[in-house]
PDB file of C-alpha atoms in Angstrom:
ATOM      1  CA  UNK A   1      35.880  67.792 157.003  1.00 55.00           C
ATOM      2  CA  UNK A   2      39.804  68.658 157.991  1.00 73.00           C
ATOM      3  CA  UNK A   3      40.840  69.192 161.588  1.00 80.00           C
ATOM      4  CA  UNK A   4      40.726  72.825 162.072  1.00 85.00           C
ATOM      5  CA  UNK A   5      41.815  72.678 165.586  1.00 86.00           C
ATOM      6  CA  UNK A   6      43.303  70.249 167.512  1.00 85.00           C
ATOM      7  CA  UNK A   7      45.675  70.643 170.559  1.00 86.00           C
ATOM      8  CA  UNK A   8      43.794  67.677 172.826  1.00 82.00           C
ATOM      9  CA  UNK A   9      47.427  66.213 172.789  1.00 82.00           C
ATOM     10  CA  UNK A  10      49.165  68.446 174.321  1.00 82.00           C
ATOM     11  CA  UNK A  11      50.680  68.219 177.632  1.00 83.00           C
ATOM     12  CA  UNK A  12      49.453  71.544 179.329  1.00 85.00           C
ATOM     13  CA  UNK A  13      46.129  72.844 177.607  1.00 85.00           C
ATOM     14  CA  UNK A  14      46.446  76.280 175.510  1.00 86.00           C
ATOM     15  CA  UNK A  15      45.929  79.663 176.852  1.00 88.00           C
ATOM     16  CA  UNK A  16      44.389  81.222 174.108  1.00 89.00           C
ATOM     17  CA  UNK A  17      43.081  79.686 170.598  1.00 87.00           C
ATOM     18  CA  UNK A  18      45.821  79.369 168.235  1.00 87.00           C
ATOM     19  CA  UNK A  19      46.777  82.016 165.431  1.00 89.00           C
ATOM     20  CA  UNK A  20      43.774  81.092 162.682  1.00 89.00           C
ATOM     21  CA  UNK A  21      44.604  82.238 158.695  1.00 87.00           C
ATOM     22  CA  UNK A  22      41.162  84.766 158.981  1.00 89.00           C
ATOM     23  CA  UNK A  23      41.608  87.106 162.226  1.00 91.00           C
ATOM     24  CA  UNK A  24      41.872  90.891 163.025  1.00 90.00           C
ATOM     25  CA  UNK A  25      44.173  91.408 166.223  1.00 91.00           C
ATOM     26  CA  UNK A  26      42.621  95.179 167.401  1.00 89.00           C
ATOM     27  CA  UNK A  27      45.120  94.782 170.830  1.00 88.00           C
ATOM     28  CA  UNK A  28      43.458  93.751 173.762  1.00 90.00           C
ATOM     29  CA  UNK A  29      40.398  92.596 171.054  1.00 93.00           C
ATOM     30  CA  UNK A  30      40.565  90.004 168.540  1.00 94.00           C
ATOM     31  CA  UNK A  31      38.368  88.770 165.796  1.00 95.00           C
ATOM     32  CA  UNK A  32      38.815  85.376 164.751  1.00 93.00           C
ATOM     33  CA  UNK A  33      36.765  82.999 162.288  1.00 93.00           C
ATOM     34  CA  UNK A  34      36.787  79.034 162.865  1.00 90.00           C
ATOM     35  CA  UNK A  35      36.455  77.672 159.605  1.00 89.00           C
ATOM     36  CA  UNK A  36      33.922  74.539 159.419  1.00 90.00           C
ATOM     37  CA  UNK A  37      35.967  71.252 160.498  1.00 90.00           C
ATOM     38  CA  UNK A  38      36.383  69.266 163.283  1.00 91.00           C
ATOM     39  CA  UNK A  39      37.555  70.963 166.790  1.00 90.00           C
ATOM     40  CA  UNK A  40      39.545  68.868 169.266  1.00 91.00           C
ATOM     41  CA  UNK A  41      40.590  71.392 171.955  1.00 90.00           C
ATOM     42  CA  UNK A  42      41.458  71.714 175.470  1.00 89.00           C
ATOM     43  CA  UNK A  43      42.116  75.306 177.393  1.00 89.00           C
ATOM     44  CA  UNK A  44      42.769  76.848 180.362  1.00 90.00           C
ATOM     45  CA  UNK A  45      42.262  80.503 179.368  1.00 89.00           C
ATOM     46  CA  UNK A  46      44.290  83.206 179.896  1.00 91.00           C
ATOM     47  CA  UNK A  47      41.517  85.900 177.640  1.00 92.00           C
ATOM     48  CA  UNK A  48      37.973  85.682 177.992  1.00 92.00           C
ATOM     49  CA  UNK A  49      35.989  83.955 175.343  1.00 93.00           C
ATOM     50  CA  UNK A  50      32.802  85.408 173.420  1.00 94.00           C
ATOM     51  CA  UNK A  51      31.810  82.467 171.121  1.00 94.00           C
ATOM     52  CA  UNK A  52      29.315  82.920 168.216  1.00 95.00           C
ATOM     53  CA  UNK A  53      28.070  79.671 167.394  1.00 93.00           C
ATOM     54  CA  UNK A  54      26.087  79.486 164.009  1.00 92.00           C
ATOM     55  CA  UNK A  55      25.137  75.778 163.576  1.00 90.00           C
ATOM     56  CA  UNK A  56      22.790  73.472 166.100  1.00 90.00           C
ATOM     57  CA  UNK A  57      25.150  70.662 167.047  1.00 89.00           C
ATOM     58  CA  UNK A  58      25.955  68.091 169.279  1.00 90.00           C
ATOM     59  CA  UNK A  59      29.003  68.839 171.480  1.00 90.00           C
ATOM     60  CA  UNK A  60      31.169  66.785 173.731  1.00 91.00           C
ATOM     61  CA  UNK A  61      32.517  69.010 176.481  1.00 89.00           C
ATOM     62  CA  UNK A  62      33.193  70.055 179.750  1.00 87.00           C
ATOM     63  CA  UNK A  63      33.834  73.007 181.905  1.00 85.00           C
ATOM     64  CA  UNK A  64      35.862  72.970 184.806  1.00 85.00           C
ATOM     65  CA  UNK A  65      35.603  69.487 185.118  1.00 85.00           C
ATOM     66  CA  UNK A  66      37.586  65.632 183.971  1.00 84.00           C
ATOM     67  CA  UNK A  67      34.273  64.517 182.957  1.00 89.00           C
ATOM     68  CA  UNK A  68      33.298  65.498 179.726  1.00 87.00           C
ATOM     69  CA  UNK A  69      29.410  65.413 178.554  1.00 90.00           C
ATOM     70  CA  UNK A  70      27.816  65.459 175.464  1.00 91.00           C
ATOM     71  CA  UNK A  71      25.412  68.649 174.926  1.00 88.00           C
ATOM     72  CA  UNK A  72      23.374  69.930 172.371  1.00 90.00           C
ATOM     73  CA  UNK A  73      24.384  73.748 171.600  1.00 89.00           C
ATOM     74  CA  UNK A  74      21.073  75.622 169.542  1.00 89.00           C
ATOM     75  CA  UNK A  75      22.197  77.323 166.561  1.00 89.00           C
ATOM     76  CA  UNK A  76      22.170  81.387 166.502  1.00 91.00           C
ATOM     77  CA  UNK A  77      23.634  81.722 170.066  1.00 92.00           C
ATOM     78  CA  UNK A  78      26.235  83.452 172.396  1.00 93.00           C
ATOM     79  CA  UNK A  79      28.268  82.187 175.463  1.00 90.00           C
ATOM     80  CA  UNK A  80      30.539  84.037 177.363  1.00 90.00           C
ATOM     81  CA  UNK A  81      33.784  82.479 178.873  1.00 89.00           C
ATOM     82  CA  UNK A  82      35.699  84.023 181.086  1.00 89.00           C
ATOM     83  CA  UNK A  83      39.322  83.662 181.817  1.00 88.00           C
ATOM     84  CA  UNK A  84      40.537  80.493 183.894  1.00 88.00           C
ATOM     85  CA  UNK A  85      37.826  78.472 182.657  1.00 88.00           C
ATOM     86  CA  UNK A  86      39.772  75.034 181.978  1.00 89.00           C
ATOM     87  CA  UNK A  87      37.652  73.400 179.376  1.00 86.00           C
ATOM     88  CA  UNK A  88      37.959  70.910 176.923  1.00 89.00           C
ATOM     89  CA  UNK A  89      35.630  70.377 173.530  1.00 90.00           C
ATOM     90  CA  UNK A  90      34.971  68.032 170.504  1.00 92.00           C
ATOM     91  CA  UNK A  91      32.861  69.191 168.037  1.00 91.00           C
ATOM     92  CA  UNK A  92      32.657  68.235 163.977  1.00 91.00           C
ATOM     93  CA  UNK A  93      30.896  72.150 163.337  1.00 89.00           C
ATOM     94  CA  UNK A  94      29.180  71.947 159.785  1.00 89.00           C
ATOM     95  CA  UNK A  95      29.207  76.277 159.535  1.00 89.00           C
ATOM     96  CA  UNK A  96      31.678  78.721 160.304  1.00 90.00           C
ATOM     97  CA  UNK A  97      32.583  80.058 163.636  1.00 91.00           C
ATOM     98  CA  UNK A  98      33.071  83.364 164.928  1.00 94.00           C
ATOM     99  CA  UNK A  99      35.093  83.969 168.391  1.00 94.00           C
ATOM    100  CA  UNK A 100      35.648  87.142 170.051  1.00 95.00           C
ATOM    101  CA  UNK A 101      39.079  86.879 172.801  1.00 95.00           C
ATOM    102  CA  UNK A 102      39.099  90.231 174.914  1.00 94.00           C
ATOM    103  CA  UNK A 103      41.972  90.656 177.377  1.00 93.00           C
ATOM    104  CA  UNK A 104      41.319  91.358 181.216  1.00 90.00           C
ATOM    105  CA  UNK A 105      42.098  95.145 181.445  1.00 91.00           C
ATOM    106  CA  UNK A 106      39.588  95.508 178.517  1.00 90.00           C
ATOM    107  CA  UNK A 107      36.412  93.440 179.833  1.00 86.00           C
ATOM    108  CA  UNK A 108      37.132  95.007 183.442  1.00 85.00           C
ATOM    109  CA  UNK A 109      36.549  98.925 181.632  1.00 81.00           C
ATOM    110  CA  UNK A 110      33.314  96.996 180.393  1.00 80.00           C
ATOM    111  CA  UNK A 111      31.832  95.459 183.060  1.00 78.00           C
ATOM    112  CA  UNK A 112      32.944  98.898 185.221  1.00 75.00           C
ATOM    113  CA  UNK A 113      31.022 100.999 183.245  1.00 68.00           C
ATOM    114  CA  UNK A 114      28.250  98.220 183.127  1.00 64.00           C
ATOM    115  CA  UNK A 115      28.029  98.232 186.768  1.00 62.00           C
ATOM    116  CA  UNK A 116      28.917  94.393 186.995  1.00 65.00           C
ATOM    117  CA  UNK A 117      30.936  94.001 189.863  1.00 57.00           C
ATOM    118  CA  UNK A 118      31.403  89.822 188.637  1.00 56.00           C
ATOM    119  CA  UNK A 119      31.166  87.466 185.836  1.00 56.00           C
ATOM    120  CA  UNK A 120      28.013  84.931 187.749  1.00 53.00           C
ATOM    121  CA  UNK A 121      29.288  81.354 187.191  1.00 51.00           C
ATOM    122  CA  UNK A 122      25.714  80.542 186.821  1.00 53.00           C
ATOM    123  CA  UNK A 123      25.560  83.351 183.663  1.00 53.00           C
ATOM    124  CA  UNK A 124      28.932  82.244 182.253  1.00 61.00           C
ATOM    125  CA  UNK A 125      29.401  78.881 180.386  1.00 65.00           C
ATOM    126  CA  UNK A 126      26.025  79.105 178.412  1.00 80.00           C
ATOM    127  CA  UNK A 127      25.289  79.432 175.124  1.00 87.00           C
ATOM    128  CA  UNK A 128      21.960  81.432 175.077  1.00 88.00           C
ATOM    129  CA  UNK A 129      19.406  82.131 172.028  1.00 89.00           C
ATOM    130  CA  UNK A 130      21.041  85.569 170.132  1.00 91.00           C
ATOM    131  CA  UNK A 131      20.278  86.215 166.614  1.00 91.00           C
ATOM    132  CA  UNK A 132      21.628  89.544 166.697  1.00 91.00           C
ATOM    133  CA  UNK A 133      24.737  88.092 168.009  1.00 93.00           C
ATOM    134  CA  UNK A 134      24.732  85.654 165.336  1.00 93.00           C
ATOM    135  CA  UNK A 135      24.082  88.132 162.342  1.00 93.00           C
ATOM    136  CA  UNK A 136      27.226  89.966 163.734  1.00 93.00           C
ATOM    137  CA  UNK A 137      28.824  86.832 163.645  1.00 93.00           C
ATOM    138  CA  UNK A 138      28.293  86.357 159.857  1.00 93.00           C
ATOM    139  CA  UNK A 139      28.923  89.574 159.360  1.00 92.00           C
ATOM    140  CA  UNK A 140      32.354  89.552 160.730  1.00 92.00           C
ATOM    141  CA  UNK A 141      32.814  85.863 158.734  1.00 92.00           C
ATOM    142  CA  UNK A 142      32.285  87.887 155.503  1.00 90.00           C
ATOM    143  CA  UNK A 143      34.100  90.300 156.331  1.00 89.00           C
ATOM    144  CA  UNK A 144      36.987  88.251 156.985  1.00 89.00           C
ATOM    145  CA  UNK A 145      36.887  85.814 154.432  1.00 88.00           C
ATOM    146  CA  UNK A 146      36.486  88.723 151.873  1.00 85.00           C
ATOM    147  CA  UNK A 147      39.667  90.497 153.285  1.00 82.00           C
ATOM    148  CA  UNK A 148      41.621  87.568 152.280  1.00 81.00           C
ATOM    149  CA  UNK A 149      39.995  86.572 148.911  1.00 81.00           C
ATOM    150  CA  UNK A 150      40.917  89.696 147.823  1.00 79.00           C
ATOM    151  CA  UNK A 151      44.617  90.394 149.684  1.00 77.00           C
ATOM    152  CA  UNK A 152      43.902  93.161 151.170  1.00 74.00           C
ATOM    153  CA  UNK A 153      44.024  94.366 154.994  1.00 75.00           C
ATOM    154  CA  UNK A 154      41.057  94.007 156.810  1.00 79.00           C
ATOM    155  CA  UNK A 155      38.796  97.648 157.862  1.00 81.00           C
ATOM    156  CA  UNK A 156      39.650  98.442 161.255  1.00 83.00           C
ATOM    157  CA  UNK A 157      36.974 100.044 161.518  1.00 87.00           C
ATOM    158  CA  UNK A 158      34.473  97.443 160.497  1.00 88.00           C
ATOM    159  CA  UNK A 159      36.128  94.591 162.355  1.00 89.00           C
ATOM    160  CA  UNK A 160      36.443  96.932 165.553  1.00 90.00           C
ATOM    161  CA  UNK A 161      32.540  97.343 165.126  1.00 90.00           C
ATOM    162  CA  UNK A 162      30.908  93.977 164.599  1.00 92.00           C
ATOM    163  CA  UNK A 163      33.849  92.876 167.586  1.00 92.00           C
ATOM    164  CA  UNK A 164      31.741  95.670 169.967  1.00 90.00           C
ATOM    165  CA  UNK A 165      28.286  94.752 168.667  1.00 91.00           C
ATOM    166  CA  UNK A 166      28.946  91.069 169.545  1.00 93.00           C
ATOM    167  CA  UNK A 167      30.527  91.982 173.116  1.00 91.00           C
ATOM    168  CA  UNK A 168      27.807  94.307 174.092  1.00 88.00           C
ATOM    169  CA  UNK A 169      25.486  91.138 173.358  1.00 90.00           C
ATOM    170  CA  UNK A 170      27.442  89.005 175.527  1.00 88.00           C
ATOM    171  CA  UNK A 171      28.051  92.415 178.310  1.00 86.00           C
ATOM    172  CA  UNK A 172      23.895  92.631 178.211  1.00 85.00           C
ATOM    173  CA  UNK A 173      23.711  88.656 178.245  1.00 83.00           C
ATOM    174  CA  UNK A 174      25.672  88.785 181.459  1.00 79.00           C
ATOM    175  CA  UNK A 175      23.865  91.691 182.943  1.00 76.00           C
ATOM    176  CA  UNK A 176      20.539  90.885 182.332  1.00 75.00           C
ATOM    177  CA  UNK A 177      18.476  89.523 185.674  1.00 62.00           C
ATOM    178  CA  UNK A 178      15.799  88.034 183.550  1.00 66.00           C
ATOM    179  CA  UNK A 179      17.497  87.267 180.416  1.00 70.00           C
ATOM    180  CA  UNK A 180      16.134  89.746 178.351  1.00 80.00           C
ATOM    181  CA  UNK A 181      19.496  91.318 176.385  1.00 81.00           C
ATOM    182  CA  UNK A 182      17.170  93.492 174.777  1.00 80.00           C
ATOM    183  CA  UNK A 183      15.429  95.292 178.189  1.00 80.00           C
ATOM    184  CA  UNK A 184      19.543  95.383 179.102  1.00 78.00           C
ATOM    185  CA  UNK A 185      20.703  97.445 176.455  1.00 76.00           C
ATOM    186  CA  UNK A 186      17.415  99.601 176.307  1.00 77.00           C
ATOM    187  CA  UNK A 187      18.522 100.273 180.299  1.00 74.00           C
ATOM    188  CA  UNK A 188      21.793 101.792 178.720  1.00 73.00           C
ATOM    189  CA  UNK A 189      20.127 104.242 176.836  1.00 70.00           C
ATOM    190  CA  UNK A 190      17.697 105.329 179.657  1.00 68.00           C
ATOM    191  CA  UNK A 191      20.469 106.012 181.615  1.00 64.00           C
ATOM    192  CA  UNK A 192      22.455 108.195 178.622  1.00 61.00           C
ATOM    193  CA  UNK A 193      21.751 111.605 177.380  1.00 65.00           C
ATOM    194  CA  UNK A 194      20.932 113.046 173.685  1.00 70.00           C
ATOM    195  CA  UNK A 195      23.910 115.499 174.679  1.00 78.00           C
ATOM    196  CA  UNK A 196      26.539 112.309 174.972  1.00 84.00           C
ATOM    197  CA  UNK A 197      25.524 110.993 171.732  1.00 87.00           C
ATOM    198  CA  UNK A 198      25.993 114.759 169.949  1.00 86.00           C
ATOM    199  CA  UNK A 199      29.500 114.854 171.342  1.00 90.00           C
ATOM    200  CA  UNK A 200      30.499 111.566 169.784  1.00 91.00           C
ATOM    201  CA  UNK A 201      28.932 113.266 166.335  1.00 91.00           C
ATOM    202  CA  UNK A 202      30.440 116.712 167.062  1.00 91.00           C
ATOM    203  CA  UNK A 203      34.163 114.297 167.299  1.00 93.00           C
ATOM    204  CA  UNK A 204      32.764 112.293 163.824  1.00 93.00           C
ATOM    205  CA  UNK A 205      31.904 115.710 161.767  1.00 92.00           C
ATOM    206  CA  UNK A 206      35.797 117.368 162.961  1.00 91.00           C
ATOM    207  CA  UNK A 207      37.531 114.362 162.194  1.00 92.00           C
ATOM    208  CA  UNK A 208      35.280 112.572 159.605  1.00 92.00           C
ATOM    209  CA  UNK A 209      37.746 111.420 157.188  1.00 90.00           C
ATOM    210  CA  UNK A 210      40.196 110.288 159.756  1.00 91.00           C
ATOM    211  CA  UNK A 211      40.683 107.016 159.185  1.00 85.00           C
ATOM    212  CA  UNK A 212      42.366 106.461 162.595  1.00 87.00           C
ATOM    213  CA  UNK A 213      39.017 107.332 163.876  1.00 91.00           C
ATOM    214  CA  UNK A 214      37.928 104.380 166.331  1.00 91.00           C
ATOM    215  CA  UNK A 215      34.447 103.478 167.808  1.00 91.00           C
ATOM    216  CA  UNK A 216      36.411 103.666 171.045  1.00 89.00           C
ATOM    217  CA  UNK A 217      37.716 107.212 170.730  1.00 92.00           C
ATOM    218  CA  UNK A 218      33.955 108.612 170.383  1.00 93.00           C
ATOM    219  CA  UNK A 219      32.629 106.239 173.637  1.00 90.00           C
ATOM    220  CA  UNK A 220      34.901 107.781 175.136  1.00 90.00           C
ATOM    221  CA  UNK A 221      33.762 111.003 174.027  1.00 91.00           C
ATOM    222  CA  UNK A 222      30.333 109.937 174.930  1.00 88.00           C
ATOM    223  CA  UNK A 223      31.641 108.265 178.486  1.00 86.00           C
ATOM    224  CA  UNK A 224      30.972 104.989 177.682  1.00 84.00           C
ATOM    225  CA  UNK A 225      32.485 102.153 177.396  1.00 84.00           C
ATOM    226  CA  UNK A 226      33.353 100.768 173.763  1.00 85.00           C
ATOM    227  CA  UNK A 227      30.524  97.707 174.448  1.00 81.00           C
ATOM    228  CA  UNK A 228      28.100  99.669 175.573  1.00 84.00           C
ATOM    229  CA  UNK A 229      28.524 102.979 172.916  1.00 88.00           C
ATOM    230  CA  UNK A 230      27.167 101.188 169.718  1.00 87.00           C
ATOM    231  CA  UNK A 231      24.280  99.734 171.225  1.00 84.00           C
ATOM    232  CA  UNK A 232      23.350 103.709 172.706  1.00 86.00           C
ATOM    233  CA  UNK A 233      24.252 105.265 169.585  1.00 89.00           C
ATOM    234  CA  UNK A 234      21.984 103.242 167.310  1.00 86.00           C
ATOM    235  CA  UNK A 235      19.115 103.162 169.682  1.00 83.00           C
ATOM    236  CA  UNK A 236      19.074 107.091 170.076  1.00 84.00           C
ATOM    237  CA  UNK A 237      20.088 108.156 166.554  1.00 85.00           C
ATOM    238  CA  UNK A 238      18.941 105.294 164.772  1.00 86.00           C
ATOM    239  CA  UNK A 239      21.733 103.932 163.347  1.00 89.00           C
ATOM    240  CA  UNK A 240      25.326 102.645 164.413  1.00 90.00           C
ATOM    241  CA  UNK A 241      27.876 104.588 164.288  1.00 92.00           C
ATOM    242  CA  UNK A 242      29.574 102.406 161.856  1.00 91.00           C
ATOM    243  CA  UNK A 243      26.535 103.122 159.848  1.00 91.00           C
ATOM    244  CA  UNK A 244      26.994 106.809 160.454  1.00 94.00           C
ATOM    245  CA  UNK A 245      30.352 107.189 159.913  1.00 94.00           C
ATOM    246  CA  UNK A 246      30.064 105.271 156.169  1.00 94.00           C
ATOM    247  CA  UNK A 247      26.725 107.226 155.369  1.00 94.00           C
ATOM    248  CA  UNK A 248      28.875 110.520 155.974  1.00 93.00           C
ATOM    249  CA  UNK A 249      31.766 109.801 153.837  1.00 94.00           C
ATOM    250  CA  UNK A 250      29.917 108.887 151.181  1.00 94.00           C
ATOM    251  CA  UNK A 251      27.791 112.104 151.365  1.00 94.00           C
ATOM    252  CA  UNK A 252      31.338 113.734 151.473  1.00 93.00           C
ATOM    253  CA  UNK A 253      32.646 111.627 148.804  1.00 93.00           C
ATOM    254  CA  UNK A 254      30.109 112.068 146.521  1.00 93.00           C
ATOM    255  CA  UNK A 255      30.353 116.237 147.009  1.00 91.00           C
ATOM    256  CA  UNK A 256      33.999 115.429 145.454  1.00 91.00           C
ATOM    257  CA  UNK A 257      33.190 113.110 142.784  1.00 93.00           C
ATOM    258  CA  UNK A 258      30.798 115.996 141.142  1.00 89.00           C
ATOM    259  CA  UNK A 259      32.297 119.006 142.244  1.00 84.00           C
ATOM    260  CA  UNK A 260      36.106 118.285 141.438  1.00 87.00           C
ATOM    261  CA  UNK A 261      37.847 116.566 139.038  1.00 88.00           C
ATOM    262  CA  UNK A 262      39.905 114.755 141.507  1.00 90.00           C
ATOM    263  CA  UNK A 263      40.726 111.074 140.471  1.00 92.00           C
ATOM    264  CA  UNK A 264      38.660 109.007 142.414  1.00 94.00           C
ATOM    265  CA  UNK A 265      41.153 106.840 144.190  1.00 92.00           C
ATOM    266  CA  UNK A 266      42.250 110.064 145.678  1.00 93.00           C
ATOM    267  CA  UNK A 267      38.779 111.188 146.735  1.00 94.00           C
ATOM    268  CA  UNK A 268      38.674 107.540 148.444  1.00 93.00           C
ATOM    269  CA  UNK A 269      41.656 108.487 150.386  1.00 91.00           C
ATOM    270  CA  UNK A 270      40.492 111.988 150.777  1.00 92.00           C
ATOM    271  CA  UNK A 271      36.619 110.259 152.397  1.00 93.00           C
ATOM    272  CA  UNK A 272      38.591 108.451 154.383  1.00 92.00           C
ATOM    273  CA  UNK A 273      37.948 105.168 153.042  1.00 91.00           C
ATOM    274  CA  UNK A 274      40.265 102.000 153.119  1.00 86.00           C
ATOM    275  CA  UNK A 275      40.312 101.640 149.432  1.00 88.00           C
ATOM    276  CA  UNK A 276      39.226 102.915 145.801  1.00 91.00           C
ATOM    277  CA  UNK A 277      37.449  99.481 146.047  1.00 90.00           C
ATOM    278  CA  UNK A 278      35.693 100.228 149.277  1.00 90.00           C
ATOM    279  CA  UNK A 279      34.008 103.426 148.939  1.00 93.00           C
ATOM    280  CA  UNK A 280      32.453 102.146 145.215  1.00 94.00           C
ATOM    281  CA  UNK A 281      30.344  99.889 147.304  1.00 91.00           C
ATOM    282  CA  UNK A 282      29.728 101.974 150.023  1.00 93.00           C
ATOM    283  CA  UNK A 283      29.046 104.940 147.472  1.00 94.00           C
ATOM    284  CA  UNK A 284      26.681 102.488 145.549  1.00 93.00           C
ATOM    285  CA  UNK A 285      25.164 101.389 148.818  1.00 92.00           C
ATOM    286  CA  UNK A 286      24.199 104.974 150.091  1.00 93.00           C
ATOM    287  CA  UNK A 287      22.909 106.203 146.360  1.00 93.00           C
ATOM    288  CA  UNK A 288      22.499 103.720 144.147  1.00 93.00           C
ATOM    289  CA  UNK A 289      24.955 104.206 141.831  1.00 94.00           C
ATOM    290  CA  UNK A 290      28.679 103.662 141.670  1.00 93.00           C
ATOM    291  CA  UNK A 291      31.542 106.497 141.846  1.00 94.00           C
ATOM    292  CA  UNK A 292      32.434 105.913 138.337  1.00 92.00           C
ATOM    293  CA  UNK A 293      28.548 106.551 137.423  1.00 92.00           C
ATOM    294  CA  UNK A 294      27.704 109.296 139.475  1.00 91.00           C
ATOM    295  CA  UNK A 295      30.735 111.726 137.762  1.00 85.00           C
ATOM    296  CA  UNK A 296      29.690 110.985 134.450  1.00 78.00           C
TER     297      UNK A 296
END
């Protein structure tokens, strides 16, 4: 396979991973997916690092350290890195990556409202067992890779929530005494109310087909941090609000489609929706039937 990556050369190590052709920049958040290839890096970082790693592979690497070892990394897990971590790696990765850089400020409003005080050394620099993590991680590969088949802008929306789902893995990863991400996030929710989660839907019904609406304007509706909301939201109402928030603009859309005569790229705009393109399959999705097929 082709190089992806490889910086290994360079005098002073990176500070960030380089500007890849399939990424979503959010500001203070970005997506980015590491095609298959071979990976020749070495960093000192200036963001902290939430790596999805898909394949089980040997890699040669070391943290903090001159004396790089070689390590098997399990497929379907998460690690998170935190900044100043001065690491090299060598890797020839046979799947996809997925990497999620968050900026100081951003993790610190995380791990605040988290009640981690720390990122543990000893919890940091692991890549644990997470096949949430690493369904969100295809997810967002799809995602991505679709955007730019087709030349269009990615979904904020949809990039901002796979971004969240995979941090909160990697927020309850760090936060979890015994390892159980699960027991983590279910402490979340014990320690939310039904009436936080109705405000963020209260904020979704006035401004449903706002499509500036962000996951991070209703957590903080909900007081929550952005990592922690989604997790809440789907364990109390049974979906995420992603989920939600499509499921409701298609209910809306589809009220147009057979009550008006409006063209139905304009009733896409109208939902909310990125594109003509985008509520057909979400439309399809929700009823089983496309726009086109549901007027007629």
């Amino acid at each position: 396979m082709d190089t992806i990556i490889d910086n290994s050369g360079l005098r002073q190590p990176l500070t960030r991973f380089q500007k890849m052709p399939h990424e979503t920049d959010l500001g203070g958040v970005r997506l980015i997916l590491l095609p298959p290839g071979r990976v020749n890096i070495r960093h000192k970082l200036a963001f902290n690092i939430f790596d999805v790693n898909l394949a089980s592979v040997q890699h040669n690497m070391a943290w903090n350290s001159d004396t790089p070892e070689d390590v098997h990394i399990r497929g379907e897990s998460l690690a998170v890195i935190p900044t100043g971590t001065d690491f090299s790696l060598e890797v020839e990765n046979p799947l996809p990556g997925c990497v999620l850089e968050v900026d100081d400020p951003t993790l610190h409003d995380w791990m605040e409202a988290g009640e981690l005080s720390v990122l543990y050394p000893e919890k940091c620099l692991r890549y644990r067992p997470d096949g949430v993590a690493a369904e969100l991680g295809r997810s967002a590969i799809r995602h991505l890779m679709r955007a730019a088949r087709s030349n269009v802008p990615t979904d904020r929306l949809t990039v901002e929530a796979l971004a969240l789902g995979i941090a909160a893995r990697g927020m309850a990863q760090l936060g979890a005494l015994d390892g159980d991400v699960d027991a983590e996030i279910d402490r979340w929710v014990r320690g939310t109310h039904s009436s936080a989660m109705n405000r963020a839907i209260d904020l979704i019904e006035t401004r449903l087909c706002d499509s500036e609406l962000s996951i991070q304007e209703l957590a903080s509706t909900a007081c929550l941090s952005s990592s922690h909301f989604s997790s809440v939201f789907k364990s109390v109402i049974g979906e995420t609000p992603y989920a939600f928030i499509l499921r409701r603009r298609a209910e809306y859309a589809r009220d147009l489609i057979i009550g008006t005569r409006e063209p139905l790229a304009q009733i896409s705009y109208d939902a909310g929706f990125s594109s003509q393109a985008h509520m057909t399959v979400v439309v399809r999705k929700v009823f089983g039937v496309t726009p086109a097929a549901m007027r007629n």
